[in-house]
Short mmCIF file of C-alpha atoms and ligand atoms in Angstrom, two decimals:
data_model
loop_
_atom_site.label_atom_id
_atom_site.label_comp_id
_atom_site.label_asym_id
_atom_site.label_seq_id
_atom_site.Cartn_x
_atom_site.Cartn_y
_atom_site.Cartn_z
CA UNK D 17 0.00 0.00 0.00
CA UNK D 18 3.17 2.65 1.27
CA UNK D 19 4.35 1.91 -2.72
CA UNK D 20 1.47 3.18 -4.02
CA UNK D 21 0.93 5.96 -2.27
CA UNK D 22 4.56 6.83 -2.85
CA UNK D 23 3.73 5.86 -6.98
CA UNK D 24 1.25 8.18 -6.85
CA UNK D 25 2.86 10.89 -5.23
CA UNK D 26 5.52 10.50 -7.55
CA UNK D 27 3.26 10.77 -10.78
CA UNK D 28 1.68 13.56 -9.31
CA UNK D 29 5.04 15.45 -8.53
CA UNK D 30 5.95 14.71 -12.43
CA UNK D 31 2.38 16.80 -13.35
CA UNK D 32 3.27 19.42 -11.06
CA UNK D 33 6.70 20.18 -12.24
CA UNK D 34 5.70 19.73 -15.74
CA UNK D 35 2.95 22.05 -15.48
CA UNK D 36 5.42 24.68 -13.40
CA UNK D 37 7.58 24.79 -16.35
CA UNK D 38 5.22 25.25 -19.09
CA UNK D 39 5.02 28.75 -19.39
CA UNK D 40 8.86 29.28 -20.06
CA UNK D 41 9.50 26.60 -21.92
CA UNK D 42 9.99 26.17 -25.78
CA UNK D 43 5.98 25.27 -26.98
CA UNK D 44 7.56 22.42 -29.25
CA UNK D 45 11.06 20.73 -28.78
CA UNK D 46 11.91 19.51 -32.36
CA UNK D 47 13.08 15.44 -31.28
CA UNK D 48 13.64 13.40 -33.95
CA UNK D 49 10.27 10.63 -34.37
CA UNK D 50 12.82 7.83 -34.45
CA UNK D 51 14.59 9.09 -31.60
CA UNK D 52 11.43 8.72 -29.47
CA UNK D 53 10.23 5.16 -30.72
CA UNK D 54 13.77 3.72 -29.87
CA UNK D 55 13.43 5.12 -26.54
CA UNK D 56 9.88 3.48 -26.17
CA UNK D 57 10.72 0.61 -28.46
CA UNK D 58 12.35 -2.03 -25.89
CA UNK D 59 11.41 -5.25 -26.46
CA UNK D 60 8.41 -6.52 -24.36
CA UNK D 61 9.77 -7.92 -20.79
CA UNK D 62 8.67 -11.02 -20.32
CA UNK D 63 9.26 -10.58 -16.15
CA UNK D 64 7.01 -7.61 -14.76
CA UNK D 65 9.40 -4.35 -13.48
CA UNK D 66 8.23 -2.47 -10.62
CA UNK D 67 5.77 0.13 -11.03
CA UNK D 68 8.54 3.14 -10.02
CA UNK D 69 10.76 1.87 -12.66
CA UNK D 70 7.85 1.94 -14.73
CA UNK D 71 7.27 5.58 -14.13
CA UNK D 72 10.51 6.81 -14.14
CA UNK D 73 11.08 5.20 -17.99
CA UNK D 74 7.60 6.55 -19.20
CA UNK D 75 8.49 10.09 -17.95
CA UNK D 76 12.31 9.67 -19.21
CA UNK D 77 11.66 8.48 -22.49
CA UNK D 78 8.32 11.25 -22.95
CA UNK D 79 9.90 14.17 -21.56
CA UNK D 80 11.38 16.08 -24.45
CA UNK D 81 8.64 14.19 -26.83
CA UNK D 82 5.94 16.25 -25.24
CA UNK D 83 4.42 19.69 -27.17
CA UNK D 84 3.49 22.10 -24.81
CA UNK D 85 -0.01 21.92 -26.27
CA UNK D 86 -1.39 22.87 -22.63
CA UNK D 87 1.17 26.26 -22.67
CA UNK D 88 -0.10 29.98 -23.33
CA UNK D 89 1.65 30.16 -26.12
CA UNK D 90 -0.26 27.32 -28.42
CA UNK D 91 -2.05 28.61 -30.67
CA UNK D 92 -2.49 25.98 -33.23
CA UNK D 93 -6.01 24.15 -33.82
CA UNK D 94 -7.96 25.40 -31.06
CA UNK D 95 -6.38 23.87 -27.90
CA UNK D 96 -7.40 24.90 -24.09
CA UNK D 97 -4.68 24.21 -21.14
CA UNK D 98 -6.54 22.35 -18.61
CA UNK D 99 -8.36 24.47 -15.99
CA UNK D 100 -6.32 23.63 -12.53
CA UNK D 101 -9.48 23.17 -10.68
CA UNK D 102 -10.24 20.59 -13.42
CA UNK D 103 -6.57 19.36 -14.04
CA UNK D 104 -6.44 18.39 -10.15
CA UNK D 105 -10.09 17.03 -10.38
CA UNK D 106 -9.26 14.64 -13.15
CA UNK D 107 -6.22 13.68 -10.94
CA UNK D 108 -8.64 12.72 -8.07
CA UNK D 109 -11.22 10.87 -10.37
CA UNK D 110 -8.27 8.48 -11.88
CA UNK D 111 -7.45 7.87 -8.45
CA UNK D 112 -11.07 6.86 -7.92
CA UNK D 113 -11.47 4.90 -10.69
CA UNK D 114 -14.98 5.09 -11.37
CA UNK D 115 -17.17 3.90 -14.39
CA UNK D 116 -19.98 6.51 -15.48
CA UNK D 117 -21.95 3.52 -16.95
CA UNK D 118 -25.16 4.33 -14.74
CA UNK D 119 -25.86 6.15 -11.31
CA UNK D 120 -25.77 2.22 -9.15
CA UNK D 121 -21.53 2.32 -10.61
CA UNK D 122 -21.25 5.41 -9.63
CA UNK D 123 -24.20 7.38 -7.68
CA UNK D 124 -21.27 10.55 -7.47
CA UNK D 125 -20.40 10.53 -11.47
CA UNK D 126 -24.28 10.68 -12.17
CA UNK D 127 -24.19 13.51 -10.00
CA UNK D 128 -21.66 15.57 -11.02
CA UNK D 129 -22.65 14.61 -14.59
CA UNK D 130 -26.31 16.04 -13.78
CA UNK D 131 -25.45 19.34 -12.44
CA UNK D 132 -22.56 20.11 -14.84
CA UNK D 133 -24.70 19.30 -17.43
CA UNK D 134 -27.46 22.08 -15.71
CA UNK D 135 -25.00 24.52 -15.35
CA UNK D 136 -23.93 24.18 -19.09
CA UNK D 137 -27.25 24.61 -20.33
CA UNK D 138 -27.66 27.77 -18.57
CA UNK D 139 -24.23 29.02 -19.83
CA UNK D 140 -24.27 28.23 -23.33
CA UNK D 141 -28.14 29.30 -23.70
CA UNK D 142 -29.52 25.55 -24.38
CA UNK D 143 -33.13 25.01 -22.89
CA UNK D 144 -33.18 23.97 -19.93
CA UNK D 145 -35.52 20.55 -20.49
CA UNK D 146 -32.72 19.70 -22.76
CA UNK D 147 -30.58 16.40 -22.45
CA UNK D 148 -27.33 16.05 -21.74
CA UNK D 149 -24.89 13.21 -23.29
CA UNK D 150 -21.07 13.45 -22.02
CA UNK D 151 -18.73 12.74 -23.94
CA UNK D 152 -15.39 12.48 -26.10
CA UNK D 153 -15.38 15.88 -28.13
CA UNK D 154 -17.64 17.63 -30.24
CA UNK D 155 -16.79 14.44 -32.96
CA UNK D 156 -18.94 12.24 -30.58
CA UNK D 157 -21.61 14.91 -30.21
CA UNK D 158 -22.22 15.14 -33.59
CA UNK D 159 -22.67 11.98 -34.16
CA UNK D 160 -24.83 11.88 -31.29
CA UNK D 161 -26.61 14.92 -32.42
CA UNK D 162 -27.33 13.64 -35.50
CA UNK D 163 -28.31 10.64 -34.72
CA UNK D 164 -31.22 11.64 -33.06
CA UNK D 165 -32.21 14.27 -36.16
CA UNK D 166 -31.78 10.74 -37.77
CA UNK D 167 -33.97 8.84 -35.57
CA UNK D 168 -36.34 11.83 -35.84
CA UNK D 169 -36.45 12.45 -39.35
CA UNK D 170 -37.11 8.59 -39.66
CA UNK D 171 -39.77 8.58 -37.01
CA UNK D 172 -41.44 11.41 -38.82
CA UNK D 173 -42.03 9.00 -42.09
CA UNK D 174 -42.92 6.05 -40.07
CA UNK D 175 -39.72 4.17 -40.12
CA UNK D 176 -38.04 2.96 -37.30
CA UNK D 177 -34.54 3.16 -38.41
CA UNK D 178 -33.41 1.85 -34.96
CA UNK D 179 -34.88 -1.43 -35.85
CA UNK D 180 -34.62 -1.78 -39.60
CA UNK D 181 -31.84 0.20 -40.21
CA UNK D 182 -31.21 2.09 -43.32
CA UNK D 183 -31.25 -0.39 -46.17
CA UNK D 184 -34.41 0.10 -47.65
CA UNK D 185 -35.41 3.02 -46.04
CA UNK D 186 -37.33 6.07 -47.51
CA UNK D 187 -34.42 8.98 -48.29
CA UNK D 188 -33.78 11.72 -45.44
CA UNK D 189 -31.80 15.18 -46.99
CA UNK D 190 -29.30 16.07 -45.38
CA UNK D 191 -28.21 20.23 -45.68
CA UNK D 192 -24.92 21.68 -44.78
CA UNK D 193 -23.12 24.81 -45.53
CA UNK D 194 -19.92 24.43 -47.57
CA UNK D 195 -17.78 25.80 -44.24
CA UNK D 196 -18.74 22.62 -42.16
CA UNK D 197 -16.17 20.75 -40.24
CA UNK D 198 -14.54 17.88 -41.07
CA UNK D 199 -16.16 15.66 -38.30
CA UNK D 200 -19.94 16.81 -39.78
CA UNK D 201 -18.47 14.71 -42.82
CA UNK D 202 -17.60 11.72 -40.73
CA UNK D 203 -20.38 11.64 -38.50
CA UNK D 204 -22.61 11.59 -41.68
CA UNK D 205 -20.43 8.54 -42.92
CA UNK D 206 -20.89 6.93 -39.58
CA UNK D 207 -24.60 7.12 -39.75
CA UNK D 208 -25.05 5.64 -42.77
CA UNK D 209 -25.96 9.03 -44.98
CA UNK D 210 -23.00 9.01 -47.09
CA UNK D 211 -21.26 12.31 -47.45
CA UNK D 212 -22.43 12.33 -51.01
CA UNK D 213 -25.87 12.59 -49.46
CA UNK D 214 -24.91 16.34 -48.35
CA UNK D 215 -27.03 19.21 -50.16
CA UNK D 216 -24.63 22.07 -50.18
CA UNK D 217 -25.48 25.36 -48.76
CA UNK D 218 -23.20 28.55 -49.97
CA UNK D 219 -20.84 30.62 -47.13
CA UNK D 220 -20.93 33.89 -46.85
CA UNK D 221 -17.78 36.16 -46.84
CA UNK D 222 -16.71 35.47 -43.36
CA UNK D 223 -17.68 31.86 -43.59
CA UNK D 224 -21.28 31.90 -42.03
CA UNK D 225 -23.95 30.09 -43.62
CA UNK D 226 -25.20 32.03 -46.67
CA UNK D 227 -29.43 32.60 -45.53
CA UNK D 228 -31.30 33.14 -48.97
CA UNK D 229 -29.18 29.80 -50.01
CA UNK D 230 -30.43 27.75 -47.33
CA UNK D 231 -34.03 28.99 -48.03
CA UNK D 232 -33.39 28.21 -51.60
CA UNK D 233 -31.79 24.66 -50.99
CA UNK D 234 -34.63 23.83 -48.45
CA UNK D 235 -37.37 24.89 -51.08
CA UNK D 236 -35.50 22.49 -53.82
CA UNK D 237 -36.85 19.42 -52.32
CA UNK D 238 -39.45 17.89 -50.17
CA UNK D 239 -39.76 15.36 -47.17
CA UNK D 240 -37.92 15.42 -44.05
CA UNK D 241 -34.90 17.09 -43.56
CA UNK D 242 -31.22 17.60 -41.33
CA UNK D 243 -29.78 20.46 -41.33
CA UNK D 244 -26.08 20.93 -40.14
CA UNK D 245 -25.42 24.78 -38.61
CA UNK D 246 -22.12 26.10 -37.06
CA UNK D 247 -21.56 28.45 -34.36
CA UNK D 248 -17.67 28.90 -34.57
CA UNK D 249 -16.13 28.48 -38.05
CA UNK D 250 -12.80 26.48 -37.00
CA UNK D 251 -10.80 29.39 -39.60
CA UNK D 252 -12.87 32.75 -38.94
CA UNK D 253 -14.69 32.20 -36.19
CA UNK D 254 -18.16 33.29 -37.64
CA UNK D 255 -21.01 31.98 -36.45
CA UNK D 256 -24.33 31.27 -38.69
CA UNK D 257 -27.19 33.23 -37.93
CA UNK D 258 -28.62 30.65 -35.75
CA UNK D 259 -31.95 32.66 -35.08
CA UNK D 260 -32.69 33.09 -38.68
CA UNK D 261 -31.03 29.76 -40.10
CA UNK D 262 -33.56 27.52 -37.07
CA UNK D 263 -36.19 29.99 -38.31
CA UNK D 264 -35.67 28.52 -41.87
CA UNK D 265 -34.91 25.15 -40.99
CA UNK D 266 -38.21 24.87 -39.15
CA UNK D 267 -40.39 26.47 -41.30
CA UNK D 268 -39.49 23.72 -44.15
CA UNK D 269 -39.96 21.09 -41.07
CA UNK D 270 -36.54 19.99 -40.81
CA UNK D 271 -34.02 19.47 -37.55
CA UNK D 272 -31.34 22.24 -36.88
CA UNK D 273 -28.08 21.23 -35.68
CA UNK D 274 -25.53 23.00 -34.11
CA UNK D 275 -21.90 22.37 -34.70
CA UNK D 276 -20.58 24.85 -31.56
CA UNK D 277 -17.47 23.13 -30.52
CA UNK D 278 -15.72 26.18 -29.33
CA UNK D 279 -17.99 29.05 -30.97
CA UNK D 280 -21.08 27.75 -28.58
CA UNK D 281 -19.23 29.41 -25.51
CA UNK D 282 -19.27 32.82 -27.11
CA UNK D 283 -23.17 32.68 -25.05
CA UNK D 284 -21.08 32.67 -21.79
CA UNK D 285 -20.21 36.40 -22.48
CA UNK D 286 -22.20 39.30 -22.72
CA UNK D 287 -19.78 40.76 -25.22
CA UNK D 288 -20.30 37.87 -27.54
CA UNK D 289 -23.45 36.89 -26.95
CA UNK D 290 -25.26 38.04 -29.70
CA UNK D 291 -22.84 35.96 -32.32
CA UNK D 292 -24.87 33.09 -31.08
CA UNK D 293 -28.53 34.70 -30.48
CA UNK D 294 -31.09 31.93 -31.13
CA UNK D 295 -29.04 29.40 -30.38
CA UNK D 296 -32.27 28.14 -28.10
CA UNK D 297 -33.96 27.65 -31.47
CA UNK D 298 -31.95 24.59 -32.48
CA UNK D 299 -33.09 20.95 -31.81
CA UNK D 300 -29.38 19.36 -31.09
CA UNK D 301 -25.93 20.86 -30.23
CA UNK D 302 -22.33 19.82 -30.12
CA UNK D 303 -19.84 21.17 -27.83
CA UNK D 304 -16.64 20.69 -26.80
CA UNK D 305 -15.11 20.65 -22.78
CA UNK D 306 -11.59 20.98 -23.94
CA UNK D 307 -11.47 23.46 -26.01
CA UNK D 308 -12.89 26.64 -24.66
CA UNK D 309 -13.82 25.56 -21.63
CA UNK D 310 -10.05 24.30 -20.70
CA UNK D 311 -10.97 20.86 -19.41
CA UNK D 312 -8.42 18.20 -19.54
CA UNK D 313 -8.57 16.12 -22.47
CA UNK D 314 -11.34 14.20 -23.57
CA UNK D 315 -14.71 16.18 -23.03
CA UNK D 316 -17.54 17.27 -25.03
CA UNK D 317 -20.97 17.40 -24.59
CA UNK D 318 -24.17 16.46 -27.01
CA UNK D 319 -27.52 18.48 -26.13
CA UNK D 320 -31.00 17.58 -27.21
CA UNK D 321 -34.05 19.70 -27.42
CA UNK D 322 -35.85 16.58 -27.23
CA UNK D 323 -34.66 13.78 -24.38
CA UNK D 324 -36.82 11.26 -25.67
CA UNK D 325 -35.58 11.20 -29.09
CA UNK D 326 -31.81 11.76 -27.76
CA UNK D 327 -32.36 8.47 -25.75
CA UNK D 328 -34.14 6.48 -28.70
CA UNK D 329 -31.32 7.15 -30.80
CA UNK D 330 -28.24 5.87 -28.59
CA UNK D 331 -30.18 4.29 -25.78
CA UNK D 332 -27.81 1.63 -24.41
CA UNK D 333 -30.39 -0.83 -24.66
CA UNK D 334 -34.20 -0.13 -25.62
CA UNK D 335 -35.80 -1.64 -21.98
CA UNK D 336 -36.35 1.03 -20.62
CA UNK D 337 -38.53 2.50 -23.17
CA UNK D 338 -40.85 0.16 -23.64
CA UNK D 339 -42.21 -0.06 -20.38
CA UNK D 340 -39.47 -0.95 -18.04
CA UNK D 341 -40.56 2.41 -16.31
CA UNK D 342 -36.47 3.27 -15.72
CA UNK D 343 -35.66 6.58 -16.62
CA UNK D 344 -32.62 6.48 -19.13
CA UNK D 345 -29.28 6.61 -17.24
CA UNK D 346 -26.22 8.29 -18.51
CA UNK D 347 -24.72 5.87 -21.20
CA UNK D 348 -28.20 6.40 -23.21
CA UNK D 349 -27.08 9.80 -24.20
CA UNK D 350 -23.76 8.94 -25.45
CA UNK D 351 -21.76 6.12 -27.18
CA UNK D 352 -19.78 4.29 -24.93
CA UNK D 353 -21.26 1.88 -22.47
CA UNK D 354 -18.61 2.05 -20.18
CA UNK D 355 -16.91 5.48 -19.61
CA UNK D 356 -14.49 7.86 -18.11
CA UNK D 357 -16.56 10.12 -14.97
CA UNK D 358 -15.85 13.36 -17.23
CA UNK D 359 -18.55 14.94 -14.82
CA UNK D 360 -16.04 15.78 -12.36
CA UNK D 361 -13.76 17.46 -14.09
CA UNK D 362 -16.22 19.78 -15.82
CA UNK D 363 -17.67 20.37 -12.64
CA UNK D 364 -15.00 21.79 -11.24
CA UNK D 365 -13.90 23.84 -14.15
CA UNK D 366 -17.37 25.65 -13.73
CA UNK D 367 -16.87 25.53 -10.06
CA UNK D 368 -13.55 27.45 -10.31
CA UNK D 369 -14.65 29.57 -12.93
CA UNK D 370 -18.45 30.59 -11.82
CA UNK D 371 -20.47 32.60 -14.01
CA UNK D 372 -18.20 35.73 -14.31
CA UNK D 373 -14.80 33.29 -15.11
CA UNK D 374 -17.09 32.02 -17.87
CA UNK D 375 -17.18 34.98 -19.09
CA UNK D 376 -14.17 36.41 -18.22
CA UNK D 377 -12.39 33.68 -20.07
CA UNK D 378 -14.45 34.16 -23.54
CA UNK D 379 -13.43 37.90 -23.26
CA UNK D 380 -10.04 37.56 -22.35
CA UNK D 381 -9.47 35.36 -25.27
CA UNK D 382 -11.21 36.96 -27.41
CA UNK D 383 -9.34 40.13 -26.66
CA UNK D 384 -6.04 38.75 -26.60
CA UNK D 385 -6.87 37.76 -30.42
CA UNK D 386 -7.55 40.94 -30.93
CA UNK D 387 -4.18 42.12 -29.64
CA UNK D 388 -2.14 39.34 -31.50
CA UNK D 389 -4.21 40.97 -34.94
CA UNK D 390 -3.64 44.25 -34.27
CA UNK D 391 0.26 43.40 -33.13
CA UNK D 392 1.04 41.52 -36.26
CA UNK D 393 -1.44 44.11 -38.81
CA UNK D 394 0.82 47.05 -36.93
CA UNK D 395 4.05 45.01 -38.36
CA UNK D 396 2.97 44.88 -41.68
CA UNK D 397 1.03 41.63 -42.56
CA UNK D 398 -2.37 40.78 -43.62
CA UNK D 399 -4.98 40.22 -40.99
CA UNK D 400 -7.52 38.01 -43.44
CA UNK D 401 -10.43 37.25 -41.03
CA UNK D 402 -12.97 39.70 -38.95
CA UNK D 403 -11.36 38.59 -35.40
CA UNK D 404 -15.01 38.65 -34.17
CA UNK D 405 -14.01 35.58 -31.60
CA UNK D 406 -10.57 33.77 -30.59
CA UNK D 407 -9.61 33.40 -34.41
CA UNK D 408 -7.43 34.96 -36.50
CA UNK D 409 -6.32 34.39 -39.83
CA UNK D 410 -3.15 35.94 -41.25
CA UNK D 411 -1.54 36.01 -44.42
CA UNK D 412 2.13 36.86 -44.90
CA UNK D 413 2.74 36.41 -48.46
CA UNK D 414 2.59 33.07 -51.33
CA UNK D 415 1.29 29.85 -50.15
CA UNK D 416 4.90 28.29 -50.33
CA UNK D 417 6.25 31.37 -48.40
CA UNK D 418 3.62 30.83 -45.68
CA UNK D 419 4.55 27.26 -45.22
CA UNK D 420 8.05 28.03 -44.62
CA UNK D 421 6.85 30.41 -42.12
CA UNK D 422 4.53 28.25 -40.20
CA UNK D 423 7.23 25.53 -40.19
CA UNK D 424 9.94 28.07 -39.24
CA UNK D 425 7.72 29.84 -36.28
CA UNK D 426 7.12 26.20 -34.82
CA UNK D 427 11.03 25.51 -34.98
CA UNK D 428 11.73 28.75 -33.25
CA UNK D 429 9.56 27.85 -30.66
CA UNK D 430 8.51 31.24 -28.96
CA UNK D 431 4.81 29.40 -29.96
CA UNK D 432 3.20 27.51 -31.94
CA UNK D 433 0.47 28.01 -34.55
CA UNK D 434 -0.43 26.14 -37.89
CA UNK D 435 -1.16 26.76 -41.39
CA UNK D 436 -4.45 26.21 -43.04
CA UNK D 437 -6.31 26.73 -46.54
CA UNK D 438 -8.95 29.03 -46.40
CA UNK D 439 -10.71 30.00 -49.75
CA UNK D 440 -8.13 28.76 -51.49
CA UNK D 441 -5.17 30.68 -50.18
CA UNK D 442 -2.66 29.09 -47.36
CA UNK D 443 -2.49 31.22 -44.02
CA UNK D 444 -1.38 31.32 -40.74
CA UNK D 445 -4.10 30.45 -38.25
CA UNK D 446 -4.15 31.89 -34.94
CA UNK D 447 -6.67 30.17 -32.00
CA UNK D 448 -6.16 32.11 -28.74
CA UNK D 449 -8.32 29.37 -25.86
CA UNK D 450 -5.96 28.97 -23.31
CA UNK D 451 -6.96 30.34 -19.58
CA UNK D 452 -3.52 30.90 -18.62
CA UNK D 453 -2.61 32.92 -21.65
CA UNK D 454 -1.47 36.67 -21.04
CA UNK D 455 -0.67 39.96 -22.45
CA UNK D 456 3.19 39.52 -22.89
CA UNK D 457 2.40 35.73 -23.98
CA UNK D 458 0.73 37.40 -27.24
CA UNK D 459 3.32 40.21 -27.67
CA UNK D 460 6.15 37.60 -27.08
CA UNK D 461 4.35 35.72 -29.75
CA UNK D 462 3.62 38.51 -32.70
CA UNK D 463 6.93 39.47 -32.38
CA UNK D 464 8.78 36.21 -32.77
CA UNK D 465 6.55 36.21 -35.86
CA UNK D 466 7.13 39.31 -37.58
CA UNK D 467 11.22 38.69 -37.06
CA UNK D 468 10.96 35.07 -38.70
CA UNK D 469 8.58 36.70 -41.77
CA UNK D 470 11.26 39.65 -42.10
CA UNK D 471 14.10 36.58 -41.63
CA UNK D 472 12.42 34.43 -44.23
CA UNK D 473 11.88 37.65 -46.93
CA UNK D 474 15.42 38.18 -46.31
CA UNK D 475 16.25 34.82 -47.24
CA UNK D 476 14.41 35.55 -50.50
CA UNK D 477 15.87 38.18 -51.34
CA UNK D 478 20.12 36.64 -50.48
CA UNK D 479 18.66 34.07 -53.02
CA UNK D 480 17.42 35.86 -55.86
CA UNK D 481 20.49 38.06 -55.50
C1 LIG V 529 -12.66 21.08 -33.14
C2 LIG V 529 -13.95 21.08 -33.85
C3 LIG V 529 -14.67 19.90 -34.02
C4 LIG V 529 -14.15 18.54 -33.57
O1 LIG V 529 -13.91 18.54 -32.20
P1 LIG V 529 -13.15 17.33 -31.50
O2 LIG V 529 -13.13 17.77 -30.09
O3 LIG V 529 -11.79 17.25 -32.11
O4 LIG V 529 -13.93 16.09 -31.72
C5 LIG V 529 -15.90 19.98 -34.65
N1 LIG V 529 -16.37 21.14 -35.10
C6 LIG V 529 -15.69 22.31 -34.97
C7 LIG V 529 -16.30 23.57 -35.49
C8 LIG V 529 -14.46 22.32 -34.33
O5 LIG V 529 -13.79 23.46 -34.17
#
């Protein structure tokens, strides 16, 4: 028993002096792939080796392997640092071990689960009487999502696609903008649609769902329909104009939903609260714990305007609807059976934040993107995007050139941010979500930016010399 305790300890110690260094060290160590996988790569020990050892290899051979992902200077994708309140609450839940399979494994994850999932709802400006499905990322909770617009859609022509599955069935459209995410696509394949089932719906300039399109797309066809919105456009930022777009949707009968993986926080803000007005309208939502909200890694959350049809779709078994009188537990709004207690980490992220560190958070980020636009526009490059959220797109010259940029900027190391191909052009994308992020960070940041573009030009110019 002493050597676990001391294991633990130990493991914990590692986190804590990890997490103590993050902020001054390089965001990505450049270490050689082959370097790493020799290290790891010792041939499987046929004798056990005592858990210590154990720990002292893993955290030996990972060390310089690690990006500093959970920093406040990554900006790449749209990563979060985990919350401490939620970072030390994770800690305490693996140490507990629990399964959030149903509230007789674990009466505490149910809880947690329950009231997280309240407080949530009242943040993000999601009914109240909707449902609540934990789980891996805003991937999961789109396929969640849309698997109850499926089982909805299919209820609505008297089909129970639960039972008899697809093959054979009457056709549902499916409606998405052209700015979708990736995992939309994949969710669709998952669920049997086929992504060549989509019905595209134009952008407009900023990337937000194009109105008079989706009116005319909707208006093409008949029977019932899905339709895929977006608060958060992973380049720009924009949101659709959920109000109007749920207006449309449900006037042509169909089911709205929302792809919010970051941009459904912007409700948790006064500021940006209006980017995501109507956002009660919609009949599902995806949302993601560690992005924005700075939970450790993996955490998103499914909503559902309508419990019952949330539950019919992903119900871990059918009982209880047909007349076992059990209410559904918490692995009948999401996909795993058994799962990680999430609850408790999410719990205490809202805990530690309360209403106003919701808030406070969304603003901060969204100003510090602001800051990082304005540093970099001051030094001479191209701020592409309207930096109405925690995105920012910048262009610094020829697709090639801004390759060699990106890949030089995540060499240097000051921070790290990627490169991505928005209407056809290749930019640098900036995603400002950490909590621990800060004034300087951002200024440390533009500048190390602006040297390796003037650097890189100079370059150019010693070789066309
Ligand atoms: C990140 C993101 C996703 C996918 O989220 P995961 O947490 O990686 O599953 C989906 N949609 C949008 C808009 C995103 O930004």
């Amino acid at each position: 028993m002493n050597e676990t305790y001391d294991l633990l300890r130990r493991a914990a110690d590692h986190a804590v002096h990890y997490r103590a260094s993050l902020a001054n060290q390089a965001v990505a160590v450049p270490v050689d792939p082959l370097t790493l996988r020799r290290r790891f790569g010792v041939a499987l020990p046929d004798a056990p080796t005592p858990p210590d050892e154990v720990i002292d290899e893993l955290t030996l051979a990972a060390s310089d392997g690690l990006v500093a992902t959970a920093g406040p200077r990554f900006f790449g994708f749209v990563i979060g640092g985990s919350l401490p309140a939620a970072t030390a609450a994770d800690m305490v839940a693996l140490g507990w071990d629990q399964v959030a399979f149903n509230a007789t494994l674990s009466p505490a994850a149910a809880a947690a689960e329950e009231v997280a999932g309240e407080w949530l709802k009242d943040l993000l400006g999601i009914p109240a009487s909707a449902s609540v499905g934990f789980v891996t990322g805003a991937q999961a909770a789109n396929t969640v999502g849309l698997a109850a617009a499926r089982h909805h859609a299919y209820a609505e022509l008297g089909w129970d696609v639960e039972r008899d599955g697809l093959v054979g069935a009457p056709p549902v459209r499916i409606v998405a903008g052209v700015e979708r995410h990736a995992t939309i696509d994949r969710s669709l394949r998952l669920l049997g649609f086929g992504t060549g089932a989509i019905e595209k719906v134009a952008a407009d300039d900023h990337g937000a769902i194009d109105l008079a399109d989706l009116e005319r797309v909707l208006s093409a066809g008949h029977g019932p329909s899905i339709v895929c919105l977006q608060a958060g456009n992973v380049n720009t930022g924009a949101c659709d104009d959920l109000r109007r777009a749920c207006e449309i949707v449900h006037r042509h009968g169909g089911w709205a939903h929302v792809d919010g993986a970051f941009g459904l926080w912007a409700a948790a803000s006064p500021r940006t609260a209006h980017l995501v007005s109507g956002v009660e309208l919609a009949d599902s939502w995806g949302c993601d714990g560690h992005k924005w909200l700075n939970v450790p890694y993996d955490s998103g959350f499914v909503f559902c305007s309508r419990p019952e049809v949330h539950a019919a779709a992903v119900s871990y078994t059918a009982s209880y609807l047909v007349g076992s009188g059990g209410a559904p537990g918490l692995s009948d709004f999401a996909l795993e059976s058994s799962r990680r207690a999430r609850g408790f980490a999410v719990w205490a992220a809202l805990r530690e934040l309360g209403r106003q560190g919701a808030a406070g958070l969304v603003e901060r980020t969204c100003r510090l993107a602001r800051r990082f636009a304005g540093r970099l526009a001051s030094g001479g490059v191209e701020i592409v995007n309207d930096v109405v959220l925690n995105q920012v797109l910048v262009s610094v010259g020829d697709d090639e050139f801004t390759d060699r940029v990106v890949g030089a900027v995540q060499q240097e190391g000051t921070c790290w941010l990627g490169g991505t191909t928005w209407r056809g052009r290749r930019l640098i994308r900036i995603s400002v979500s950490n909590w621990s992020t800060t004034d300087d960070d951002i200024d440390r940041s533009a500048d190390a930016i602006l040297r390796i573009v003037a650097q890189e030009r100079d370059a150019d110019r010693e070789r066309s010399r």
